[in-house]
mmCIF file of C-alpha atoms in Angstrom:
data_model
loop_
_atom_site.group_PDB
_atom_site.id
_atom_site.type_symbol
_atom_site.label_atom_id
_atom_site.label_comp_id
_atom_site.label_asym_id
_atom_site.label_seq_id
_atom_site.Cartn_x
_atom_site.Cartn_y
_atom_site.Cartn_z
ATOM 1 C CA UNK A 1 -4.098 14.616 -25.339
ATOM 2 C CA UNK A 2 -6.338 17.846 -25.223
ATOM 3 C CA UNK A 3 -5.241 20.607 -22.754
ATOM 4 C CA UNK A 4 -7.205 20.648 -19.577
ATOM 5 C CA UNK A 5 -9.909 23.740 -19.097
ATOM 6 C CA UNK A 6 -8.669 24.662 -15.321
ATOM 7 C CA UNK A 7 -10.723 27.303 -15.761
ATOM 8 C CA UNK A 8 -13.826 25.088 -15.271
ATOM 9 C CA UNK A 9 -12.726 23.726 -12.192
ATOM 10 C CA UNK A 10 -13.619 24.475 -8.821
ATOM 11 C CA UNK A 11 -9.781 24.969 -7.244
ATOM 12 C CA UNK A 12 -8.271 27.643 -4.096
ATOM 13 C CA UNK A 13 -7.364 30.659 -6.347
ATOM 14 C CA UNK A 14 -3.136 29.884 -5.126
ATOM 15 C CA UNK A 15 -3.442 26.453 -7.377
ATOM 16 C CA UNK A 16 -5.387 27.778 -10.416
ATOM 17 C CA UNK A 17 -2.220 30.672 -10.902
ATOM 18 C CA UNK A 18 0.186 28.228 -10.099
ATOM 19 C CA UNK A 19 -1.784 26.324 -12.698
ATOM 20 C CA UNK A 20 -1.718 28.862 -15.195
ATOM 21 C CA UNK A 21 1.818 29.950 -14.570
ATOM 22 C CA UNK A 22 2.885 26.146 -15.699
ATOM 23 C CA UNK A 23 1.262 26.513 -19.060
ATOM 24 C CA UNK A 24 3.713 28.020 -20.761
ATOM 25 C CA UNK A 25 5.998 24.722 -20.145
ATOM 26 C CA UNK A 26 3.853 22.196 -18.908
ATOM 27 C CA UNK A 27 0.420 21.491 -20.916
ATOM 28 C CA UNK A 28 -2.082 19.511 -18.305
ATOM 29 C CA UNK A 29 -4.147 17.376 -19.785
ATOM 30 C CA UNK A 30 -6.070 15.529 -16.730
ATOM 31 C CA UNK A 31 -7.310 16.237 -13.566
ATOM 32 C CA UNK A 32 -7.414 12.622 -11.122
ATOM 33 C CA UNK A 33 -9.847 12.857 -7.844
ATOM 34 C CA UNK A 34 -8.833 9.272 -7.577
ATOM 35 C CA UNK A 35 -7.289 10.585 -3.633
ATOM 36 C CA UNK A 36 -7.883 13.023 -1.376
ATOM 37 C CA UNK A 37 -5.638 14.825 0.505
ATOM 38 C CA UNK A 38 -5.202 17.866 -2.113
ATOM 39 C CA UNK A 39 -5.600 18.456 -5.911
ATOM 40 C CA UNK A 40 -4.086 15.755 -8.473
ATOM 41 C CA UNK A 41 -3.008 16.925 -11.990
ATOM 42 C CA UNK A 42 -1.195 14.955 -14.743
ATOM 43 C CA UNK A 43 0.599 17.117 -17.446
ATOM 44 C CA UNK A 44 3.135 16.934 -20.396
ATOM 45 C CA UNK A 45 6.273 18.882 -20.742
ATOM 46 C CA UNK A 46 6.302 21.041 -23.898
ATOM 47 C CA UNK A 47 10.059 21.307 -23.670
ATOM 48 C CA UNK A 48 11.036 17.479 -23.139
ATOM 49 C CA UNK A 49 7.890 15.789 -23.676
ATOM 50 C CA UNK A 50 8.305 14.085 -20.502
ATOM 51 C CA UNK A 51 4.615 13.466 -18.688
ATOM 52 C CA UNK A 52 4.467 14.252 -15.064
ATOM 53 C CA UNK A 53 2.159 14.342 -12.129
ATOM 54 C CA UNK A 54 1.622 17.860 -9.865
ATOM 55 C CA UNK A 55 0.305 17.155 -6.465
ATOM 56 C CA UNK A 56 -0.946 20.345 -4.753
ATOM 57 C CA UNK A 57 -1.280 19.296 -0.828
ATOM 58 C CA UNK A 58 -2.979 21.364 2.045
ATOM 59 C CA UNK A 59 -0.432 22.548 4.964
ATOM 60 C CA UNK A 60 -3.078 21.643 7.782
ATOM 61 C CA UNK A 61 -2.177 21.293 11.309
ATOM 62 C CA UNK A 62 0.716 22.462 12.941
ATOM 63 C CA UNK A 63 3.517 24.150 11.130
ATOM 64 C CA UNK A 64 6.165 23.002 13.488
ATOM 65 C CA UNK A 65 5.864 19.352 11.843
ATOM 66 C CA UNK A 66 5.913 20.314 8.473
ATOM 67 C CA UNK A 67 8.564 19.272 5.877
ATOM 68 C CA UNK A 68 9.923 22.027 3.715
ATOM 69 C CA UNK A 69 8.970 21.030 0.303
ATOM 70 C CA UNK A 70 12.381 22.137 -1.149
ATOM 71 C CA UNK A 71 13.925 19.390 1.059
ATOM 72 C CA UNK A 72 11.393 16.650 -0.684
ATOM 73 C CA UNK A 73 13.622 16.660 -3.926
ATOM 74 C CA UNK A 74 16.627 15.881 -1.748
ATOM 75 C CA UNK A 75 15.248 12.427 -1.009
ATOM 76 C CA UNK A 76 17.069 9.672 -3.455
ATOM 77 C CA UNK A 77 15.852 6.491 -3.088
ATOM 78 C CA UNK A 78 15.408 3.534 -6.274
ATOM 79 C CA UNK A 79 12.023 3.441 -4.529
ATOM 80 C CA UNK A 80 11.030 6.774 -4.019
ATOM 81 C CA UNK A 81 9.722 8.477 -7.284
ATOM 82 C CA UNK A 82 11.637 11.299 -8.472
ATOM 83 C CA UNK A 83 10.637 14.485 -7.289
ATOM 84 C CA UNK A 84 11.721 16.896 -9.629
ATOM 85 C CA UNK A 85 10.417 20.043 -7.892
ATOM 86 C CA UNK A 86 8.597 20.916 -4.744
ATOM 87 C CA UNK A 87 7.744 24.464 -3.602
ATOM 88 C CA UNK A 88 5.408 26.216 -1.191
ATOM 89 C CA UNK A 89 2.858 28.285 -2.773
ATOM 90 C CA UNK A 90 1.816 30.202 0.619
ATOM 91 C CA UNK A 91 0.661 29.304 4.049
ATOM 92 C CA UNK A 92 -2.305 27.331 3.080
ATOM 93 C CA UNK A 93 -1.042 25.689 0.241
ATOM 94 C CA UNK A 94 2.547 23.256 -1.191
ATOM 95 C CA UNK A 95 3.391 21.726 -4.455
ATOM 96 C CA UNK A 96 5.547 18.319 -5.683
ATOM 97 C CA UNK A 97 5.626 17.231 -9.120
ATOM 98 C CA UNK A 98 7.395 13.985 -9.692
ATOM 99 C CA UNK A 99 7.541 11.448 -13.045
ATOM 100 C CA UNK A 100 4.204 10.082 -14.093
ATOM 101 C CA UNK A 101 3.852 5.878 -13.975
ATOM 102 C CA UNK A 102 2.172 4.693 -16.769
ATOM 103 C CA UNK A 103 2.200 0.723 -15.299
ATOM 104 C CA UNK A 104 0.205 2.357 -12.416
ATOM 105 C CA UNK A 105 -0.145 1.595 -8.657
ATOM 106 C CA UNK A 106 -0.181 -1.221 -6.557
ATOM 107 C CA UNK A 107 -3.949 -0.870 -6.071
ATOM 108 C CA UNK A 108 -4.424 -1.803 -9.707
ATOM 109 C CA UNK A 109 -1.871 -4.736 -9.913
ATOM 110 C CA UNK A 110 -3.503 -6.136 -6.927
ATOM 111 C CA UNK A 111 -7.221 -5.937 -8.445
ATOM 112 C CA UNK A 112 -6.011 -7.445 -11.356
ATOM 113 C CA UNK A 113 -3.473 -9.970 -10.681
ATOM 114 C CA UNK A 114 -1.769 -12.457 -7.911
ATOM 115 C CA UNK A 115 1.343 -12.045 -6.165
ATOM 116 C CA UNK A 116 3.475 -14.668 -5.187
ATOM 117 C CA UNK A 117 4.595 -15.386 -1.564
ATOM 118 C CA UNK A 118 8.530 -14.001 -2.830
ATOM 119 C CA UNK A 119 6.659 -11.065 -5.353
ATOM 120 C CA UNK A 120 5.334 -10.092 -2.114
ATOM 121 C CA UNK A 121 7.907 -9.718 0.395
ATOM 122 C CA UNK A 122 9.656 -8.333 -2.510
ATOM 123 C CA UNK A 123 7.603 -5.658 -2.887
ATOM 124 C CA UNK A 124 7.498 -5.220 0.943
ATOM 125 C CA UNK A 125 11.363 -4.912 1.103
ATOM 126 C CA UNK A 126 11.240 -2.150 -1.556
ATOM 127 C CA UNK A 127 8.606 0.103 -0.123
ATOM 128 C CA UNK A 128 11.054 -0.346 3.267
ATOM 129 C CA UNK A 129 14.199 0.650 1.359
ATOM 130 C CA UNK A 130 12.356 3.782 0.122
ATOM 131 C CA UNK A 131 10.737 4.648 3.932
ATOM 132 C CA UNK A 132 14.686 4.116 5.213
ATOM 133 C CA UNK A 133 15.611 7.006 3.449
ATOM 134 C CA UNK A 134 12.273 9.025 4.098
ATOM 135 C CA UNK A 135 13.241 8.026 8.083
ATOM 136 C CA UNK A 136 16.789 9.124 7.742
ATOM 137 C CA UNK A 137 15.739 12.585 7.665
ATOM 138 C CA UNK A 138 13.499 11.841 10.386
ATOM 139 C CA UNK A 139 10.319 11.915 7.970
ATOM 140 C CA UNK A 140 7.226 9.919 8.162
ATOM 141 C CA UNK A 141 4.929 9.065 4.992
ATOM 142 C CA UNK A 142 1.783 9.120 6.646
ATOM 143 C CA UNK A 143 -0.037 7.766 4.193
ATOM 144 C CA UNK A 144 1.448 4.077 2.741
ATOM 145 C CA UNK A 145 -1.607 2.392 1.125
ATOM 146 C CA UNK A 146 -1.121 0.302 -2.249
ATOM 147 C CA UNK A 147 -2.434 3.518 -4.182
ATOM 148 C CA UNK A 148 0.556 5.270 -3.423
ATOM 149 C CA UNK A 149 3.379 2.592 -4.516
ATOM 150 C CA UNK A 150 3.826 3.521 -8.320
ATOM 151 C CA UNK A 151 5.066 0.487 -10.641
ATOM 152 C CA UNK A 152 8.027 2.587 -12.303
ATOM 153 C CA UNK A 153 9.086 -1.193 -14.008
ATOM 154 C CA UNK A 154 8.910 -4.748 -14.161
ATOM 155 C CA UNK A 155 10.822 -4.976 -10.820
ATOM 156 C CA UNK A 156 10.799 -1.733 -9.193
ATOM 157 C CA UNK A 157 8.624 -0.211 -6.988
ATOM 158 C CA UNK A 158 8.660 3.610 -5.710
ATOM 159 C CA UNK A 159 6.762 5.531 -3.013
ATOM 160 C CA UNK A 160 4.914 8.173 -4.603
ATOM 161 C CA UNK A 161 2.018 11.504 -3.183
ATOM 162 C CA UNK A 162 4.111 12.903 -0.645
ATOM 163 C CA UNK A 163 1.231 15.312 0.476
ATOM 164 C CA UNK A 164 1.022 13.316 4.235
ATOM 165 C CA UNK A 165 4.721 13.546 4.712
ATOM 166 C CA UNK A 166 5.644 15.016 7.996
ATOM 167 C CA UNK A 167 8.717 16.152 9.878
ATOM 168 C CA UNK A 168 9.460 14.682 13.186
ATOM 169 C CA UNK A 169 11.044 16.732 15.817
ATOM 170 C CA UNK A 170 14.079 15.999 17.361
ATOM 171 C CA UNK A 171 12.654 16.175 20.680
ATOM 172 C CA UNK A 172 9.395 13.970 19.395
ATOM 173 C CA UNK A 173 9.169 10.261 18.976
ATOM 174 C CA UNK A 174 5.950 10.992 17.155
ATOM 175 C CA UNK A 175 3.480 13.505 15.481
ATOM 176 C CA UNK A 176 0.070 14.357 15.750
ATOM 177 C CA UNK A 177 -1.974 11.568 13.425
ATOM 178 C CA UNK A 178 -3.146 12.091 9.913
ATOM 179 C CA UNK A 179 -6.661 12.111 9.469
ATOM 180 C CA UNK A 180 -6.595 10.386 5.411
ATOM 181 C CA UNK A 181 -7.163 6.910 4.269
ATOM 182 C CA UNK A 182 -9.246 5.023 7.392
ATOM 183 C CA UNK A 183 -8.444 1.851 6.746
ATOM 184 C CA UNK A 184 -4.523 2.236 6.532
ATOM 185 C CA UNK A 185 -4.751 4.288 9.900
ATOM 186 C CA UNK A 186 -2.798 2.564 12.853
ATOM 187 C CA UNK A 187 -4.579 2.062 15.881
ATOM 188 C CA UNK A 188 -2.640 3.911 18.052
ATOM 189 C CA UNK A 189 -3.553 7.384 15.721
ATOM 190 C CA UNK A 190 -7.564 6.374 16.987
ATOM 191 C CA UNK A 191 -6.458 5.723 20.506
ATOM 192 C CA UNK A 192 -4.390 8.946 21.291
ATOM 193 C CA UNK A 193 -4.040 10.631 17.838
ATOM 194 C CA UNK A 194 -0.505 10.043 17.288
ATOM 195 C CA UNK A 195 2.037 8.294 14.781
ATOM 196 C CA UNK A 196 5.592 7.822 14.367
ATOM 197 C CA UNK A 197 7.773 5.369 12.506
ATOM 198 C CA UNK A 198 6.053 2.340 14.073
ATOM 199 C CA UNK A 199 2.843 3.602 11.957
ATOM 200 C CA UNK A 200 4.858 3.752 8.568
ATOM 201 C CA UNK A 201 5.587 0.025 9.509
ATOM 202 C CA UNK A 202 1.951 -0.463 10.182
ATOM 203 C CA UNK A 203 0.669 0.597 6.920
ATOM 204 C CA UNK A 204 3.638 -1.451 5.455
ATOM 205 C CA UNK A 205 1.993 -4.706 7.194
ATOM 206 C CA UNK A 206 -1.169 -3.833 5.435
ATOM 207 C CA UNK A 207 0.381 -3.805 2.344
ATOM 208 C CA UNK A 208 1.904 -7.132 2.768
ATOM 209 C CA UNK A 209 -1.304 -8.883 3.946
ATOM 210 C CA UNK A 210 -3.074 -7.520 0.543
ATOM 211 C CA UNK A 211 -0.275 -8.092 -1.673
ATOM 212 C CA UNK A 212 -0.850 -11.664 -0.659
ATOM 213 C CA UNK A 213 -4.405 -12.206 -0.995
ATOM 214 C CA UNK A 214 -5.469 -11.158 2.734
ATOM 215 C CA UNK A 215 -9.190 -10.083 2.354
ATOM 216 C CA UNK A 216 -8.911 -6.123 2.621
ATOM 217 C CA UNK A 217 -11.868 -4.219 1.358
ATOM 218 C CA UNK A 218 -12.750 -1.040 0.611
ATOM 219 C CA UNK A 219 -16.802 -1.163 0.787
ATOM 220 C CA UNK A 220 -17.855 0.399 3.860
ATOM 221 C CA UNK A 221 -20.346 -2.375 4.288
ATOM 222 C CA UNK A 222 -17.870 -5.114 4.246
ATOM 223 C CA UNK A 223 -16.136 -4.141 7.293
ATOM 224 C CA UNK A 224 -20.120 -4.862 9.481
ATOM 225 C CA UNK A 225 -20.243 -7.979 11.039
ATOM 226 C CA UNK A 226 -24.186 -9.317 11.172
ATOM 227 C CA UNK A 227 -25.016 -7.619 14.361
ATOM 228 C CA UNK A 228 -23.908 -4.480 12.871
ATOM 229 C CA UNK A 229 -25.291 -5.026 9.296
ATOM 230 C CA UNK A 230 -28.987 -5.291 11.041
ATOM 231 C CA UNK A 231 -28.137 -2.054 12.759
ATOM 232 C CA UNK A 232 -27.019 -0.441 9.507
ATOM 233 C CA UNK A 233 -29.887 -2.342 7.674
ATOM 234 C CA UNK A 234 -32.429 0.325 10.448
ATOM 235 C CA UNK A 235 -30.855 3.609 9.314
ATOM 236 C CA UNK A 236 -32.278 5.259 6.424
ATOM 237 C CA UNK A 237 -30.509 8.536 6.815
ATOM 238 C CA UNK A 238 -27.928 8.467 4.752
ATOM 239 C CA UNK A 239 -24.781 10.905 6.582
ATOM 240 C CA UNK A 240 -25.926 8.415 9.684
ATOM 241 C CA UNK A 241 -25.329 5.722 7.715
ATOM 242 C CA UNK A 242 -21.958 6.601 6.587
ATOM 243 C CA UNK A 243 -20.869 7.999 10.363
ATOM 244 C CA UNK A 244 -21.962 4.082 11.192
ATOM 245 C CA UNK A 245 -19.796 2.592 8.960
ATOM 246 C CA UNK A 246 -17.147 4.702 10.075
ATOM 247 C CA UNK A 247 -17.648 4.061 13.543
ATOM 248 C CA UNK A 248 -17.358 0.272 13.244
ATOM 249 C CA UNK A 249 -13.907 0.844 10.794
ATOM 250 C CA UNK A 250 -12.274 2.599 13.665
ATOM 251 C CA UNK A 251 -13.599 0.231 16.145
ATOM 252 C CA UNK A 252 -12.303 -2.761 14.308
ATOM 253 C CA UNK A 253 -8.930 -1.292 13.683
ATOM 254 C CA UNK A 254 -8.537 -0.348 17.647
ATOM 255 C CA UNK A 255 -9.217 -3.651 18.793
ATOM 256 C CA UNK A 256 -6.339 -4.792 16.297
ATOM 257 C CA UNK A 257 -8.930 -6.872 14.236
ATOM 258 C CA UNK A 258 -8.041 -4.932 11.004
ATOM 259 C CA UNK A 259 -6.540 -7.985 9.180
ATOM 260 C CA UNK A 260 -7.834 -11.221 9.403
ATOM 261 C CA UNK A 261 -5.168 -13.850 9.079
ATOM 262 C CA UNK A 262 -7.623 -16.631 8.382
ATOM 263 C CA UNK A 263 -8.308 -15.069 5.098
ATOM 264 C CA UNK A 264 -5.021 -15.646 3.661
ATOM 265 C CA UNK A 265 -4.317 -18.572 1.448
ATOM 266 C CA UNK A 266 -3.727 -21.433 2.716
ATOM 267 C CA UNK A 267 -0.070 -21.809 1.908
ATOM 268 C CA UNK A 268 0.920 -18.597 3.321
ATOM 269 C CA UNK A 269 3.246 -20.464 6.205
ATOM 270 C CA UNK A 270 3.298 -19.803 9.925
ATOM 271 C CA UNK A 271 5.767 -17.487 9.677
ATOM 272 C CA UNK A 272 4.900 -14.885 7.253
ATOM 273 C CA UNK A 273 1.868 -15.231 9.511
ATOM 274 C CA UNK A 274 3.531 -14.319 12.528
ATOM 275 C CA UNK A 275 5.427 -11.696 10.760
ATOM 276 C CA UNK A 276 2.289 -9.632 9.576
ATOM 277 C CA UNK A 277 1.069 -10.417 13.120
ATOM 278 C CA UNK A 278 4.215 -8.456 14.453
ATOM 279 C CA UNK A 279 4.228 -5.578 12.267
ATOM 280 C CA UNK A 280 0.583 -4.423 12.745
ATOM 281 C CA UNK A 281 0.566 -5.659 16.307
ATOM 282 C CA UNK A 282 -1.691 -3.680 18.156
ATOM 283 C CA UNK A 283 0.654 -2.092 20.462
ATOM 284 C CA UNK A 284 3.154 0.175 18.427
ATOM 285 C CA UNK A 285 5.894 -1.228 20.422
ATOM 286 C CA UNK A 286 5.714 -4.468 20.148
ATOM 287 C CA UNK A 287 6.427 -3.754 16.458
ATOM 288 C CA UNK A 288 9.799 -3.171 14.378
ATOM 289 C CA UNK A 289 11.059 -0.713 15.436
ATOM 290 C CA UNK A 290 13.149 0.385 12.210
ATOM 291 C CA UNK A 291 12.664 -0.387 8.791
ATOM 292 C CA UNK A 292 16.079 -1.825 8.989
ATOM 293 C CA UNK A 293 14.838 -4.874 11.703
ATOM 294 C CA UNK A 294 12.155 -5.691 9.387
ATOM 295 C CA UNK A 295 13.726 -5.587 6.040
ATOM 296 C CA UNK A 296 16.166 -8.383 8.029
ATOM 297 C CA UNK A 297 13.315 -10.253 8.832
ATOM 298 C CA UNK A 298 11.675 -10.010 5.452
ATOM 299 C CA UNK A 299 14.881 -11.503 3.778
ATOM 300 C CA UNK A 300 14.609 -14.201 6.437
ATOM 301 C CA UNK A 301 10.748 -15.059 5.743
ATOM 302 C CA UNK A 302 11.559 -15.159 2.223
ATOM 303 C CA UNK A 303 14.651 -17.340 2.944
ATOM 304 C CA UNK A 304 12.425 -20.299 4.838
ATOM 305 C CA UNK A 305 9.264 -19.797 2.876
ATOM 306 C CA UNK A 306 8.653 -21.837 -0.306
ATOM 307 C CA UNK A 307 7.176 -19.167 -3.134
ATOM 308 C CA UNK A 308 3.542 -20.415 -3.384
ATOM 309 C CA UNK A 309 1.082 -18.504 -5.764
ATOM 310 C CA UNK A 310 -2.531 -18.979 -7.300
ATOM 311 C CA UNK A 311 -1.957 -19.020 -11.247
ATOM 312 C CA UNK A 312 -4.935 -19.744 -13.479
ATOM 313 C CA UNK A 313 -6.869 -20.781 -9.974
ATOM 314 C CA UNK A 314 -4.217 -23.173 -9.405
ATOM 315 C CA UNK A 315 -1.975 -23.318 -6.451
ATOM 316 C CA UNK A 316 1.462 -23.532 -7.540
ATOM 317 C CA UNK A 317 4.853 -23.320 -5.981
ATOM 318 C CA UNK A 318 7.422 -22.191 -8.041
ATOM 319 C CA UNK A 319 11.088 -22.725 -7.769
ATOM 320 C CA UNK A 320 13.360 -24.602 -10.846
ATOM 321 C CA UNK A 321 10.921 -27.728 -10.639
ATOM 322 C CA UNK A 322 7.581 -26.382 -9.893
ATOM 323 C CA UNK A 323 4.548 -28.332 -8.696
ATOM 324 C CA UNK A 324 1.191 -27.462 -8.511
ATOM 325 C CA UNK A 325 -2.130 -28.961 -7.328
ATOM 326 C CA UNK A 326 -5.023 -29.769 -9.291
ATOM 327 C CA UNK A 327 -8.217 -31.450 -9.373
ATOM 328 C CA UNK A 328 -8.584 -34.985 -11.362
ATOM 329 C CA UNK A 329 -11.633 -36.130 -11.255
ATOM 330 C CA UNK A 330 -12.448 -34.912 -8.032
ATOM 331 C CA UNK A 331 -9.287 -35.822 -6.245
ATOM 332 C CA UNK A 332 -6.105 -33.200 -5.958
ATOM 333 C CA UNK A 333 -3.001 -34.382 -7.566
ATOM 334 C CA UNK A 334 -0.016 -32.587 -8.393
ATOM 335 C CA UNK A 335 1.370 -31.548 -11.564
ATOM 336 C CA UNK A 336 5.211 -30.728 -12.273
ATOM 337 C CA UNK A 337 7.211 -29.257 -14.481
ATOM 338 C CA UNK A 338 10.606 -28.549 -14.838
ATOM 339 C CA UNK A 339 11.664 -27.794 -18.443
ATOM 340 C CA UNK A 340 8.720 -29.022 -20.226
ATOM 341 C CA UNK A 341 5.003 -28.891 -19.953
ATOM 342 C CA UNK A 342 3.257 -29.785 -17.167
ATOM 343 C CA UNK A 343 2.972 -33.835 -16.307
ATOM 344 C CA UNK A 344 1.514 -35.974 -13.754
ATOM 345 C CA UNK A 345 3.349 -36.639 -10.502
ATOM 346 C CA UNK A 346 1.956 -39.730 -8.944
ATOM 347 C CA UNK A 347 4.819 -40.001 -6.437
ATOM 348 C CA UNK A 348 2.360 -37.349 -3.685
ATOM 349 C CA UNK A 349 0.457 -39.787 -1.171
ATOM 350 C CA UNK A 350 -1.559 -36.823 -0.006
ATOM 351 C CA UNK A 351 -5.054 -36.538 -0.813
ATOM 352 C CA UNK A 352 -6.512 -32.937 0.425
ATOM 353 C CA UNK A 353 -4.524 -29.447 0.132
ATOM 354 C CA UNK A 354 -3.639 -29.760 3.756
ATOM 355 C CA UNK A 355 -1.651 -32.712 3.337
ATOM 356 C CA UNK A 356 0.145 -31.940 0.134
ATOM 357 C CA UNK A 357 1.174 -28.648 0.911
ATOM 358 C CA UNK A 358 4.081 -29.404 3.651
ATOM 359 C CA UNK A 359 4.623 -32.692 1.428
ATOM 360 C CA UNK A 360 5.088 -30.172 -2.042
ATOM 361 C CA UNK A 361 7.394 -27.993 0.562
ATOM 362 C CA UNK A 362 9.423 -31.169 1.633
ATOM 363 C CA UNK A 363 11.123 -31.410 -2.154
ATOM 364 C CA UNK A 364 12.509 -27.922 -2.031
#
């Protein structure tokens, strides 16, 4: 790839030198204002030919909450991407640069393809095992949105853009709230401007919900209800129009009405329902408190919940003999398969989705 011109880009003066003083190793060959939070650049190592990603991230707020970069690369974690250097510039200004995932994030895999009810929790469980060591040294991501999980393989997910991360106190329970990504914020950061561990477990919820096929999105306009679409529809100014949308966002997510459950497919059990219910529950406390409690309880959902999934717009729950439901001349009937193709099961009395669901679920 061609070498970027940094030279034509509008960056603080701290970054462009740092920028230049990585040329004579590291030739950058893209510039990504994909997120916010600070300056993204992807690069190639002349030496190894290794491509990595530089995050330069703003040290705004208070100092006393701030994690020394240096003490980024001692985090070790399958599911935290490797961070092979972090530095402080200056006052204003810190640097990470980790390995570059060319399978991309979690936002793309999601846009693109459906997760199964065990892909899911999966996932889940190994964004928690990568927070658990973040939280051991009392550090707090911030900023957990499907974005920021990198696919680094088939099976393996890591926790990548550490430019939110913040240091808790010993003395603190919490820090003051980050002001990126609205729609992953918890609702206690709108209500009193604060976050702690309980809003790393938040964000994780959200995760979960979209990972299976909760209705999420990110147009402003999707978020207005009808009364507040015909009250957008007045505006014409176009800054009021964006502080509207806004409004109603936070609004929504302090009432707790972020997710809505009825979304979800309709196989997603009562459980995993009442799980995602728990771990964005309005009140911070009445969450997990620990990554630990709700890694235990994701092994447990996973344990008592058959792994349903949409494949080819077919619901389908997989397990050694697999079923799935399908539409014969305008009834549903299932289909299984075990070693071979697919055949016709005729031994299902049920006649709408709602009835052969729990009677699928009944043969595993």
């Amino acid at each position: 790839m061609k070498q970027l011109n940094i030279g034509g880009k509008h960056l603080p003066s701290p970054i462009k030198l740092k920028l230049e003083h990585f040329s004579s190793t590291i030739e950058i060959t893209e510039y990504c204002d994909k997120g916010g939070n600070g300056y993204l650049f992807f690069g190639r190592n002349t030496i190894t030919g290794k491509y990595a990603a530089i995050k330069f991230y703003s040290w705004d707020g208070d100092h006393r909450f701030h994690a020394e970069p240096r003490l980024l690369t001692d985090i070790k974690s399958d599911n935290i991407i490797s961070i092979s250097h972090a530095e402080k510039i200056d006052d204003d200004w810190a640097f990470f640069i980790t390995d570059y995932c060319q399978d991309g994030d979690l936002d793309r895999m999601i846009s693109t393809t459906t997760t199964s009810i065990h892909d899911g929790l999966n996932i889940a469980h190994q964004i928690l095992n990568g927070l658990a060591e973040l939280h051991k040294h009392r550090l707090v991501h911030r900023d957990l949105k499907p974005g920021n999980i990198f696919i680094a393989s088939s099976d393996r997910y890591v926790i990548g853009d550490f430019g939110s991360v913040r240091h808790i106190p010993e003395s603190e329970t919490s820090i003051p709230a980050s002001g990126h990504t609205l729609l992953y914020t918890p609702p206690e950061s709108l209500l009193h401007g604060r976050y702690g561990i309980d809003g790393d477990i938040y964000q994780v919820g959200v995760i979960l919900y979209q990972l299976l096929g909760g209705l999420f999105p990110y147009e402003g306009e999707k978020w207005l209800d009808k009364p507040q679409l015909r009250q957008f529809e007045l505006i014409r100014d176009q800054i009021s129009r964006s502080i509207f949308i806004e409004d109603s966002i936070k609004c929504t997510i302090r009432k707790g009405k972020a997710l809505r459950l009825n979304t979800l497919h309709q196989y997603i059990p009562a459980n995993i329902r009442r799980l995602l219910k728990k771990i964005t529950h309005i009140n911070h406390y009445s969450r997990h408190q620990s990554v630990t409690s709700l890694m235990l309880d994701i092994i447990k959902a996973k344990k008592n919940s058959v792994d349903w999934c949409t494949q080819d717009t077919l619901i389908t729950a997989r397990g050694e003999t697999s079923f799935r439901i399908c539409r014969i001349k305008g009834h549903c009937k299932v289909e299984k398969k075990r070693r071979a193709g697919w055949r016709l099961d005729n031994s299902f009395t049920g006649q709408t989705l709602a009835e052969l669901i729990p009677e699928i679920e009944s043969r595993f």
